[in-house]
C-alpha angles and dihedrals in degrees: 000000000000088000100052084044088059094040089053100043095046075049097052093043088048078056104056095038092052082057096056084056083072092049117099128233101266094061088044090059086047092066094037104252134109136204096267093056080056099062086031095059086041099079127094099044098214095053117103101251103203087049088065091036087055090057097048091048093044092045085050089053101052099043090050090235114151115218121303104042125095102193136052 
């Protein structure tokens, strides 16, 4: 049961990060994220994208960095 759970929610999570791919520049800039994180949160296949997503945009955030700067 564990193992479908996982499997739905890695799918759901595919789902919603296919649909940032349709989203311009500008939105992406809204959440904090660019294209290239894009690209970058896609390999490995199996990872789960909008977990990594979610660390780009949180360490953005903390650091008080405005898109499209990775350090802080």
């Amino acid at each position: 049961l564990a193992a479908a759970a996982g499997f739905y929610r890695n799918w759901k999570n595919r789902r919603a990060f296919n649909c940032l791919g349709e989203m311009t520049d500008a939105q992406l800039a809204d959440i904090g994220l660019t294209r290239a994180d894009l690209s970058f949160a896609a390999l490995p296949f199996g990872a789960d994208p909008t977990q990594r997503l979610g660390a780009i945009a949180a360490e953005r955030m903390r650091c008080g960095l405005g898109v499209p700067a990775r350090t802080c």
